[in-house]
PDB file of C-alpha atoms in Angstrom:
ATOM      1  CA  MET H  15      45.540  91.329 128.218  1.00 40.00           C
ATOM      2  CA  LYS H  16      49.093  91.694 129.155  1.00 39.00           C
ATOM      3  CA  ALA H  17      48.423  95.440 129.412  1.00 40.00           C
ATOM      4  CA  LEU H  18      45.806  95.057 131.466  1.00 43.00           C
ATOM      5  CA  LEU H  19      47.455  92.706 133.766  1.00 42.00           C
ATOM      6  CA  GLY H  20      50.544  95.532 133.880  1.00 46.00           C
ATOM      7  CA  MET H  21      48.495  98.260 135.232  1.00 46.00           C
ATOM      8  CA  PHE H  22      46.736  96.288 137.730  1.00 50.00           C
ATOM      9  CA  ALA H  23      49.946  95.363 139.082  1.00 46.00           C
ATOM     10  CA  LEU H  24      51.341  98.606 138.829  1.00 41.00           C
ATOM     11  CA  ILE H  25      48.073  99.560 141.174  1.00 44.00           C
ATOM     12  CA  ALA H  26      49.069  97.123 143.868  1.00 43.00           C
ATOM     13  CA  VAL H  27      52.657  98.157 143.876  1.00 38.00           C
ATOM     14  CA  CYS H  28      51.364 101.802 144.231  1.00 39.00           C
ATOM     15  CA  GLY H  29      48.379 101.078 146.727  1.00 38.00           C
ATOM     16  CA  VAL H  30      51.136 102.218 149.268  1.00 33.00           C
ATOM     17  CA  CYS H  31      50.472 105.694 148.515  1.00 34.00           C
ATOM     18  CA  ALA H  32      47.960 107.849 149.783  1.00 33.00           C
ATOM     19  CA  LEU H  33      44.809 108.336 148.609  1.00 34.00           C
ATOM     20  CA  GLU H  34      44.287 111.451 146.463  1.00 34.00           C
ATOM     21  CA  ALA H  35      40.321 113.173 146.769  1.00 33.00           C
ATOM     22  CA  LYS H  36      38.620 112.768 143.525  1.00 35.00           C
ATOM     23  CA  GLY H  37      35.356 114.152 142.126  1.00 35.00           C
ATOM     24  CA  GLN H  38      34.050 112.209 139.390  1.00 36.00           C
ATOM     25  CA  ALA H  39      32.543 113.738 136.409  1.00 37.00           C
ATOM     26  CA  PRO H  40      28.461 113.021 136.534  1.00 39.00           C
ATOM     27  CA  SER H  41      27.170 109.385 134.385  1.00 43.00           C
ATOM     28  CA  VAL H  42      27.545 109.838 130.629  1.00 48.00           C
ATOM     29  CA  ASP H  43      26.899 107.266 128.131  1.00 51.00           C
ATOM     30  CA  THR H  44      30.686 105.867 127.689  1.00 61.00           C
ATOM     31  CA  GLY H  45      29.954 103.004 125.888  1.00 80.00           C
ATOM     32  CA  ARG H  46      31.020 100.915 129.028  1.00 91.00           C
ATOM     33  CA  LYS H  47      29.313  98.748 131.103  1.00 96.00           C
ATOM     34  CA  PRO H  48      28.868  99.940 134.644  1.00 97.00           C
ATOM     35  CA  VAL H  49      30.444  97.372 137.152  1.00 97.00           C
ATOM     36  CA  LEU H  50      30.037  97.884 141.089  1.00 98.00           C
ATOM     37  CA  VAL H  51      33.004  97.270 142.724  1.00 98.00           C
ATOM     38  CA  GLU H  52      32.492  97.092 146.845  1.00 98.00           C
ATOM     39  CA  LEU H  53      35.501  97.519 149.455  1.00 98.00           C
ATOM     40  CA  PHE H  54      34.596  96.555 152.704  1.00 98.00           C
ATOM     41  CA  THR H  55      37.592  98.455 155.090  1.00 98.00           C
ATOM     42  CA  ALA H  56      38.201  99.636 157.955  1.00 98.00           C
ATOM     43  CA  GLU H  57      40.831 102.610 159.434  1.00 98.00           C
ATOM     44  CA  GLY H  58      42.112 100.037 161.884  1.00 98.00           C
ATOM     45  CA  CYS H  59      43.078  97.381 159.944  1.00 98.00           C
ATOM     46  CA  SER H  60      46.696  98.098 158.122  1.00 97.00           C
ATOM     47  CA  THR H  61      46.356  95.820 155.272  1.00 97.00           C
ATOM     48  CA  CYS H  62      43.031  98.114 153.997  1.00 98.00           C
ATOM     49  CA  PRO H  63      44.931 101.236 152.822  1.00 97.00           C
ATOM     50  CA  PRO H  64      46.527  99.860 149.773  1.00 96.00           C
ATOM     51  CA  ALA H  65      43.643  98.080 148.983  1.00 97.00           C
ATOM     52  CA  GLU H  66      41.775 101.770 148.898  1.00 96.00           C
ATOM     53  CA  ALA H  67      44.456 103.012 147.046  1.00 95.00           C
ATOM     54  CA  MET H  68      44.107  99.947 144.608  1.00 93.00           C
ATOM     55  CA  ALA H  69      40.195 100.585 144.230  1.00 91.00           C
ATOM     56  CA  LEU H  70      40.722 104.493 143.929  1.00 89.00           C
ATOM     57  CA  LYS H  71      42.860 103.089 140.967  1.00 90.00           C
ATOM     58  CA  MET H  72      39.837 101.370 139.001  1.00 88.00           C
ATOM     59  CA  GLU H  73      37.798 104.012 139.372  1.00 84.00           C
ATOM     60  CA  GLN H  74      39.904 106.362 137.783  1.00 84.00           C
ATOM     61  CA  GLN H  75      41.697 104.411 135.109  1.00 81.00           C
ATOM     62  CA  VAL H  76      39.721 103.723 131.775  1.00 75.00           C
ATOM     63  CA  LEU H  77      39.431  99.682 131.650  1.00 80.00           C
ATOM     64  CA  PRO H  78      38.867  98.125 128.828  1.00 83.00           C
ATOM     65  CA  GLY H  79      34.523  97.789 128.399  1.00 92.00           C
ATOM     66  CA  ALA H  80      34.160  99.005 132.560  1.00 94.00           C
ATOM     67  CA  ASP H  81      33.228 101.548 134.056  1.00 95.00           C
ATOM     68  CA  VAL H  82      34.024 101.037 137.782  1.00 96.00           C
ATOM     69  CA  ILE H  83      31.793 102.500 140.743  1.00 97.00           C
ATOM     70  CA  VAL H  84      33.059 101.918 144.104  1.00 97.00           C
ATOM     71  CA  LEU H  85      31.421 101.749 147.481  1.00 98.00           C
ATOM     72  CA  GLU H  86      34.088 101.701 149.899  1.00 98.00           C
ATOM     73  CA  GLU H  87      31.934 100.387 153.157  1.00 98.00           C
ATOM     74  CA  HIS H  88      33.844 100.440 156.586  1.00 98.00           C
ATOM     75  CA  VAL H  89      32.612  97.646 158.866  1.00 98.00           C
ATOM     76  CA  ASP H  90      32.775  98.088 162.723  1.00 98.00           C
ATOM     77  CA  TYR H  91      33.947  95.106 164.326  1.00 97.00           C
ATOM     78  CA  TRP H  92      37.733  96.727 164.373  1.00 98.00           C
ATOM     79  CA  ASN H  93      36.508  99.162 166.362  1.00 98.00           C
ATOM     80  CA  GLN H  94      37.498  97.242 169.444  1.00 96.00           C
ATOM     81  CA  TYR H  95      41.083  97.105 168.616  1.00 96.00           C
ATOM     82  CA  GLY H  96      41.544 100.539 169.828  1.00 94.00           C
ATOM     83  CA  TRP H  97      40.516 102.872 167.108  1.00 97.00           C
ATOM     84  CA  ILE H  98      36.740 103.738 166.346  1.00 98.00           C
ATOM     85  CA  ASP H  99      36.284 104.229 162.845  1.00 98.00           C
ATOM     86  CA  PRO H 100      34.435 107.456 162.438  1.00 98.00           C
ATOM     87  CA  PHE H 101      32.498 106.029 158.997  1.00 98.00           C
ATOM     88  CA  SER H 102      32.246 102.741 159.539  1.00 98.00           C
ATOM     89  CA  SER H 103      28.541 101.355 160.253  1.00 98.00           C
ATOM     90  CA  GLY H 104      26.980  98.124 161.485  1.00 98.00           C
ATOM     91  CA  GLU H 105      24.698  98.140 158.291  1.00 98.00           C
ATOM     92  CA  TRP H 106      28.462  97.439 156.539  1.00 98.00           C
ATOM     93  CA  THR H 107      29.053  94.988 158.685  1.00 98.00           C
ATOM     94  CA  GLU H 108      25.954  92.864 158.279  1.00 97.00           C
ATOM     95  CA  ARG H 109      26.043  93.678 154.434  1.00 97.00           C
ATOM     96  CA  GLN H 110      29.037  91.741 154.229  1.00 97.00           C
ATOM     97  CA  ARG H 111      28.096  88.718 156.319  1.00 95.00           C
ATOM     98  CA  ASP H 112      25.101  88.699 154.108  1.00 94.00           C
ATOM     99  CA  TYR H 113      27.587  88.232 151.342  1.00 95.00           C
ATOM    100  CA  VAL H 114      30.221  86.014 153.516  1.00 93.00           C
ATOM    101  CA  SER H 115      26.642  83.821 153.616  1.00 90.00           C
ATOM    102  CA  LYS H 116      25.851  83.542 149.766  1.00 88.00           C
ATOM    103  CA  LEU H 117      29.587  83.154 148.893  1.00 81.00           C
ATOM    104  CA  ALA H 118      30.180  80.453 151.174  1.00 69.00           C
ATOM    105  CA  ASP H 119      33.079  82.418 153.018  1.00 67.00           C
ATOM    106  CA  LYS H 120      34.208  81.405 156.716  1.00 76.00           C
ATOM    107  CA  SER H 121      33.693  84.450 157.955  1.00 87.00           C
ATOM    108  CA  PRO H 122      34.383  88.514 157.188  1.00 92.00           C
ATOM    109  CA  TYR H 123      37.733  90.067 156.646  1.00 95.00           C
ATOM    110  CA  THR H 124      39.070  93.419 155.605  1.00 97.00           C
ATOM    111  CA  PRO H 125      40.073  93.943 153.222  1.00 98.00           C
ATOM    112  CA  GLU H 126      37.668  92.677 150.767  1.00 97.00           C
ATOM    113  CA  MET H 127      36.423  93.070 147.532  1.00 97.00           C
ATOM    114  CA  VAL H 128      33.344  91.789 145.812  1.00 97.00           C
ATOM    115  CA  VAL H 129      32.639  92.473 142.284  1.00 97.00           C
ATOM    116  CA  ASP H 130      28.923  92.900 141.208  1.00 98.00           C
ATOM    117  CA  GLY H 131      27.550  90.360 144.042  1.00 97.00           C
ATOM    118  CA  GLN H 132      29.406  87.701 142.734  1.00 96.00           C
ATOM    119  CA  THR H 133      33.206  87.727 143.147  1.00 95.00           C
ATOM    120  CA  GLN H 134      34.987  87.744 146.392  1.00 94.00           C
ATOM    121  CA  PHE H 135      38.750  87.906 147.081  1.00 95.00           C
ATOM    122  CA  VAL H 136      41.580  89.997 149.178  1.00 95.00           C
ATOM    123  CA  GLY H 137      41.033  93.762 148.572  1.00 95.00           C
ATOM    124  CA  ASN H 138      44.418  94.173 147.370  1.00 94.00           C
ATOM    125  CA  ASN H 139      44.756  91.110 145.088  1.00 95.00           C
ATOM    126  CA  GLY H 140      44.997  93.269 141.444  1.00 93.00           C
ATOM    127  CA  ARG H 141      45.069  90.089 139.249  1.00 94.00           C
ATOM    128  CA  GLU H 142      41.637  88.695 140.939  1.00 96.00           C
ATOM    129  CA  ALA H 143      40.590  92.077 140.375  1.00 95.00           C
ATOM    130  CA  GLN H 144      41.324  91.830 136.900  1.00 93.00           C
ATOM    131  CA  GLN H 145      40.334  88.603 136.106  1.00 95.00           C
ATOM    132  CA  ALA H 146      36.871  89.793 138.529  1.00 96.00           C
ATOM    133  CA  ILE H 147      36.144  92.884 136.428  1.00 96.00           C
ATOM    134  CA  GLU H 148      36.737  91.415 133.061  1.00 95.00           C
ATOM    135  CA  LYS H 149      34.085  88.816 134.093  1.00 96.00           C
ATOM    136  CA  ALA H 150      31.948  90.800 135.087  1.00 97.00           C
ATOM    137  CA  VAL H 151      31.785  93.097 131.431  1.00 96.00           C
ATOM    138  CA  ARG H 152      30.765  90.281 129.828  1.00 96.00           C
ATOM    139  CA  GLU H 153      27.477  89.889 131.702  1.00 96.00           C
ATOM    140  CA  PRO H 154      24.424  91.569 130.783  1.00 96.00           C
ATOM    141  CA  GLU H 155      23.528  94.730 131.252  1.00 97.00           C
ATOM    142  CA  THR H 156      20.036  96.375 132.756  1.00 97.00           C
ATOM    143  CA  ASN H 157      20.124 100.314 131.852  1.00 97.00           C
ATOM    144  CA  ILE H 158      19.534 102.772 134.628  1.00 98.00           C
ATOM    145  CA  THR H 159      18.788 106.479 134.569  1.00 97.00           C
ATOM    146  CA  VAL H 160      19.265 109.208 137.120  1.00 97.00           C
ATOM    147  CA  ALA H 161      17.737 112.699 136.717  1.00 95.00           C
ATOM    148  CA  GLU H 162      18.230 115.440 139.693  1.00 91.00           C
ATOM    149  CA  GLY H 163      15.176 117.316 140.161  1.00 87.00           C
ATOM    150  CA  LYS H 164      13.846 119.257 143.082  1.00 80.00           C
ATOM    151  CA  GLN H 165      16.597 120.629 145.704  1.00 77.00           C
ATOM    152  CA  ASP H 166      16.345 121.334 148.828  1.00 77.00           C
ATOM    153  CA  PRO H 167      19.721 123.435 149.055  1.00 70.00           C
ATOM    154  CA  LYS H 168      19.884 122.355 153.073  1.00 75.00           C
ATOM    155  CA  ASP H 169      19.673 118.828 153.329  1.00 88.00           C
ATOM    156  CA  SER H 170      17.906 116.950 150.559  1.00 91.00           C
ATOM    157  CA  ALA H 171      17.221 116.217 146.874  1.00 93.00           C
ATOM    158  CA  ASP H 172      14.905 114.518 144.993  1.00 95.00           C
ATOM    159  CA  PHE H 173      16.042 112.161 142.159  1.00 96.00           C
ATOM    160  CA  GLU H 174      13.834 110.793 139.268  1.00 97.00           C
ATOM    161  CA  VAL H 175      14.863 106.802 139.035  1.00 98.00           C
ATOM    162  CA  SER H 176      14.346 104.419 135.982  1.00 97.00           C
ATOM    163  CA  VAL H 177      15.271 100.926 135.013  1.00 98.00           C
ATOM    164  CA  GLY H 178      14.905  99.788 131.953  1.00 97.00           C
ATOM    165  CA  GLU H 179      13.879  95.786 130.960  1.00 96.00           C
ATOM    166  CA  LEU H 180      15.642  93.329 133.331  1.00 97.00           C
ATOM    167  CA  GLU H 181      18.720  91.847 131.868  1.00 96.00           C
ATOM    168  CA  GLY H 182      20.587  88.650 133.199  1.00 96.00           C
ATOM    169  CA  ASN H 183      18.124  88.166 135.847  1.00 96.00           C
ATOM    170  CA  THR H 184      17.560  84.720 138.051  1.00 96.00           C
ATOM    171  CA  SER H 185      14.106  83.638 137.443  1.00 94.00           C
ATOM    172  CA  GLY H 186      11.646  83.279 140.611  1.00 95.00           C
ATOM    173  CA  ASP H 187      14.052  86.296 142.332  1.00 97.00           C
ATOM    174  CA  THR H 188      13.191  89.417 143.388  1.00 98.00           C
ATOM    175  CA  ALA H 189      15.582  92.497 141.693  1.00 98.00           C
ATOM    176  CA  GLU H 190      15.520  95.042 144.125  1.00 98.00           C
ATOM    177  CA  VAL H 191      16.433  98.586 143.604  1.00 98.00           C
ATOM    178  CA  TRP H 192      18.849 100.307 145.669  1.00 98.00           C
ATOM    179  CA  LEU H 193      19.975 104.472 145.847  1.00 98.00           C
ATOM    180  CA  ALA H 194      23.334 105.002 147.884  1.00 98.00           C
ATOM    181  CA  VAL H 195      25.446 107.920 148.371  1.00 98.00           C
ATOM    182  CA  THR H 196      28.775 108.089 148.692  1.00 98.00           C
ATOM    183  CA  GLU H 197      31.179 110.755 149.622  1.00 97.00           C
ATOM    184  CA  ASP H 198      34.817 111.616 148.475  1.00 96.00           C
ATOM    185  CA  GLY H 199      37.515 113.613 150.461  1.00 94.00           C
ATOM    186  CA  LEU H 200      37.380 112.406 153.881  1.00 96.00           C
ATOM    187  CA  HIS H 201      40.107 111.929 155.800  1.00 96.00           C
ATOM    188  CA  SER H 202      41.366 110.734 159.544  1.00 97.00           C
ATOM    189  CA  SER H 203      44.487 111.112 161.421  1.00 98.00           C
ATOM    190  CA  VAL H 204      44.534 107.806 163.167  1.00 98.00           C
ATOM    191  CA  THR H 205      46.396 107.995 166.485  1.00 97.00           C
ATOM    192  CA  ARG H 206      45.831 104.515 168.143  1.00 97.00           C
ATOM    193  CA  GLY H 207      45.626 101.082 166.229  1.00 96.00           C
ATOM    194  CA  GLU H 208      47.177  99.710 163.003  1.00 97.00           C
ATOM    195  CA  ASN H 209      47.343 102.276 161.268  1.00 98.00           C
ATOM    196  CA  ALA H 210      48.242 105.080 164.674  1.00 97.00           C
ATOM    197  CA  GLY H 211      50.536 108.045 163.265  1.00 97.00           C
ATOM    198  CA  HIS H 212      49.112 107.912 159.978  1.00 97.00           C
ATOM    199  CA  VAL H 213      46.572 109.971 157.834  1.00 97.00           C
ATOM    200  CA  LEU H 214      44.420 108.483 155.788  1.00 97.00           C
ATOM    201  CA  ASN H 215      42.316 109.495 152.979  1.00 94.00           C
ATOM    202  CA  HIS H 216      39.560 108.195 151.393  1.00 95.00           C
ATOM    203  CA  ALA H 217      37.383 107.883 148.676  1.00 90.00           C
ATOM    204  CA  ALA H 218      33.870 107.125 147.927  1.00 97.00           C
ATOM    205  CA  VAL H 219      32.922 106.240 151.403  1.00 98.00           C
ATOM    206  CA  LEU H 220      29.327 104.736 152.011  1.00 98.00           C
ATOM    207  CA  ARG H 221      26.979 107.357 153.969  1.00 98.00           C
ATOM    208  CA  SER H 222      23.961 105.761 153.026  1.00 98.00           C
ATOM    209  CA  LEU H 223      21.856 102.967 151.340  1.00 98.00           C
ATOM    210  CA  HIS H 224      18.575 102.413 151.060  1.00 97.00           C
ATOM    211  CA  LYS H 225      16.492  99.976 149.048  1.00 98.00           C
ATOM    212  CA  ILE H 226      13.987 102.621 147.068  1.00 98.00           C
ATOM    213  CA  GLY H 227      11.750  99.739 145.424  1.00 98.00           C
ATOM    214  CA  VAL H 228      11.564  96.197 143.005  1.00 98.00           C
ATOM    215  CA  ALA H 229      12.206  96.013 139.530  1.00 97.00           C
ATOM    216  CA  GLN H 230       9.256  93.641 138.283  1.00 95.00           C
ATOM    217  CA  ALA H 231      10.526  90.978 135.427  1.00 89.00           C
ATOM    218  CA  LYS H 232       7.529  91.030 133.263  1.00 82.00           C
ATOM    219  CA  GLY H 233       9.257  92.129 129.769  1.00 71.00           C
ATOM    220  CA  ASP H 234       8.769  95.748 130.130  1.00 77.00           C
ATOM    221  CA  LYS H 235      10.969  98.381 128.519  1.00 91.00           C
ATOM    222  CA  THR H 236      10.767  99.731 131.832  1.00 95.00           C
ATOM    223  CA  SER H 237      10.717  97.944 134.873  1.00 97.00           C
ATOM    224  CA  PHE H 238      10.865 100.482 137.715  1.00 97.00           C
ATOM    225  CA  ALA H 239      10.615 104.166 137.867  1.00 97.00           C
ATOM    226  CA  ALA H 240      10.220 106.676 141.106  1.00 96.00           C
ATOM    227  CA  ASP H 241      11.122 109.543 142.660  1.00 95.00           C
ATOM    228  CA  ALA H 242      13.122 109.136 145.775  1.00 96.00           C
ATOM    229  CA  ARG H 243      14.030 111.489 148.392  1.00 93.00           C
ATOM    230  CA  VAL H 244      18.162 111.818 149.328  1.00 94.00           C
ATOM    231  CA  LYS H 245      18.345 112.866 152.700  1.00 93.00           C
ATOM    232  CA  PHE H 246      21.741 114.634 153.293  1.00 94.00           C
ATOM    233  CA  LYS H 247      23.225 115.136 156.781  1.00 95.00           C
ATOM    234  CA  SER H 248      24.995 118.349 157.797  1.00 93.00           C
ATOM    235  CA  ASP H 249      28.462 117.102 158.065  1.00 95.00           C
ATOM    236  CA  TRP H 250      28.302 116.117 155.107  1.00 96.00           C
ATOM    237  CA  LYS H 251      30.429 118.188 151.683  1.00 95.00           C
ATOM    238  CA  ARG H 252      27.490 118.331 149.117  1.00 93.00           C
ATOM    239  CA  GLU H 253      30.080 119.234 146.537  1.00 93.00           C
ATOM    240  CA  ASN H 254      31.843 115.552 147.712  1.00 96.00           C
ATOM    241  CA  LEU H 255      28.615 113.788 147.161  1.00 96.00           C
ATOM    242  CA  ARG H 256      27.521 111.200 144.523  1.00 97.00           C
ATOM    243  CA  VAL H 257      24.479 109.180 144.060  1.00 97.00           C
ATOM    244  CA  VAL H 258      24.815 105.171 143.059  1.00 98.00           C
ATOM    245  CA  VAL H 259      21.698 103.408 141.990  1.00 98.00           C
ATOM    246  CA  PHE H 260      21.712  99.621 141.342  1.00 98.00           C
ATOM    247  CA  VAL H 261      19.687  96.719 140.988  1.00 98.00           C
ATOM    248  CA  GLN H 262      20.651  93.486 143.358  1.00 98.00           C
ATOM    249  CA  GLU H 263      18.838  90.377 143.148  1.00 98.00           C
ATOM    250  CA  LYS H 264      18.074  89.425 146.758  1.00 97.00           C
ATOM    251  CA  LYS H 265      18.960  85.510 146.500  1.00 96.00           C
ATOM    252  CA  SER H 266      21.585  85.514 144.421  1.00 96.00           C
ATOM    253  CA  ARG H 267      23.239  89.230 145.674  1.00 96.00           C
ATOM    254  CA  LYS H 268      24.283  89.473 141.535  1.00 98.00           C
ATOM    255  CA  ILE H 269      24.499  93.235 140.550  1.00 98.00           C
ATOM    256  CA  LEU H 270      22.223  93.265 137.045  1.00 98.00           C
ATOM    257  CA  GLY H 271      23.173  96.859 136.717  1.00 98.00           C
ATOM    258  CA  ALA H 272      24.259 100.673 138.324  1.00 98.00           C
ATOM    259  CA  ILE H 273      25.034 104.015 137.279  1.00 98.00           C
ATOM    260  CA  SER H 274      26.725 106.829 139.332  1.00 97.00           C
ATOM    261  CA  THR H 275      25.884 110.512 138.985  1.00 96.00           C
ATOM    262  CA  LYS H 276      27.213 113.950 140.596  1.00 95.00           C
ATOM    263  CA  VAL H 277      24.996 115.263 143.187  1.00 93.00           C
ATOM    264  CA  ALA H 278      24.390 119.391 141.887  1.00 86.00           C
ATOM    265  CA  GLY H 279      26.257 121.411 144.220  1.00 71.00           C
TER     266      GLY H 279
END
């Protein structure tokens, strides 16, 4: 416990360092529970780069029992303060607002970290991140598999998604299956706003997010299976893309399971 707390403290201290772009290895069975960490951030926010650095370290480090999957979601409400974040989207702002309504916060803010859809806190707080991940690891896990199928070398790929029997689900809630695309290696030279004069490097930037179906809580070994076609925009670098699939309850926002895999080049 002390070693883990010390590691998170080190992450927080080193958070002021620039992020290094990285590519994660394809998903394998590590014996660790996938934990989805969503970071709501913005290039116009001066306190966000340390939080992004901490999230990256969490994803890179081998944490006891946890396989951390990060979604870096750039909100758009900072765009009115002098710098327009090229990776921002009103969709991610709405997603954050949905969490705010469910988790009883007063209003959206950055940086905000949400772990497995259930625990939120200021995104550069290493102690709270540790506690939230430890809690998430103890929760039941719904197994998900993803296999890449037919590819179009220009703009798309097919993925076979399978969700096992739902574990830890809430009676009467709806288990939605979501497919996200993230991109590593992105950066900006910021010329205005709170981060003016700085080069900001990012990893796991959320590029797209779509619901691909609903898992059925019927006690079956397979609660959902489908082929999903993913469209890639021309300015996305395919070698830096990952596909993340997760199951999330519509009402509670709880993440029941998640998986991340690298897109074939």
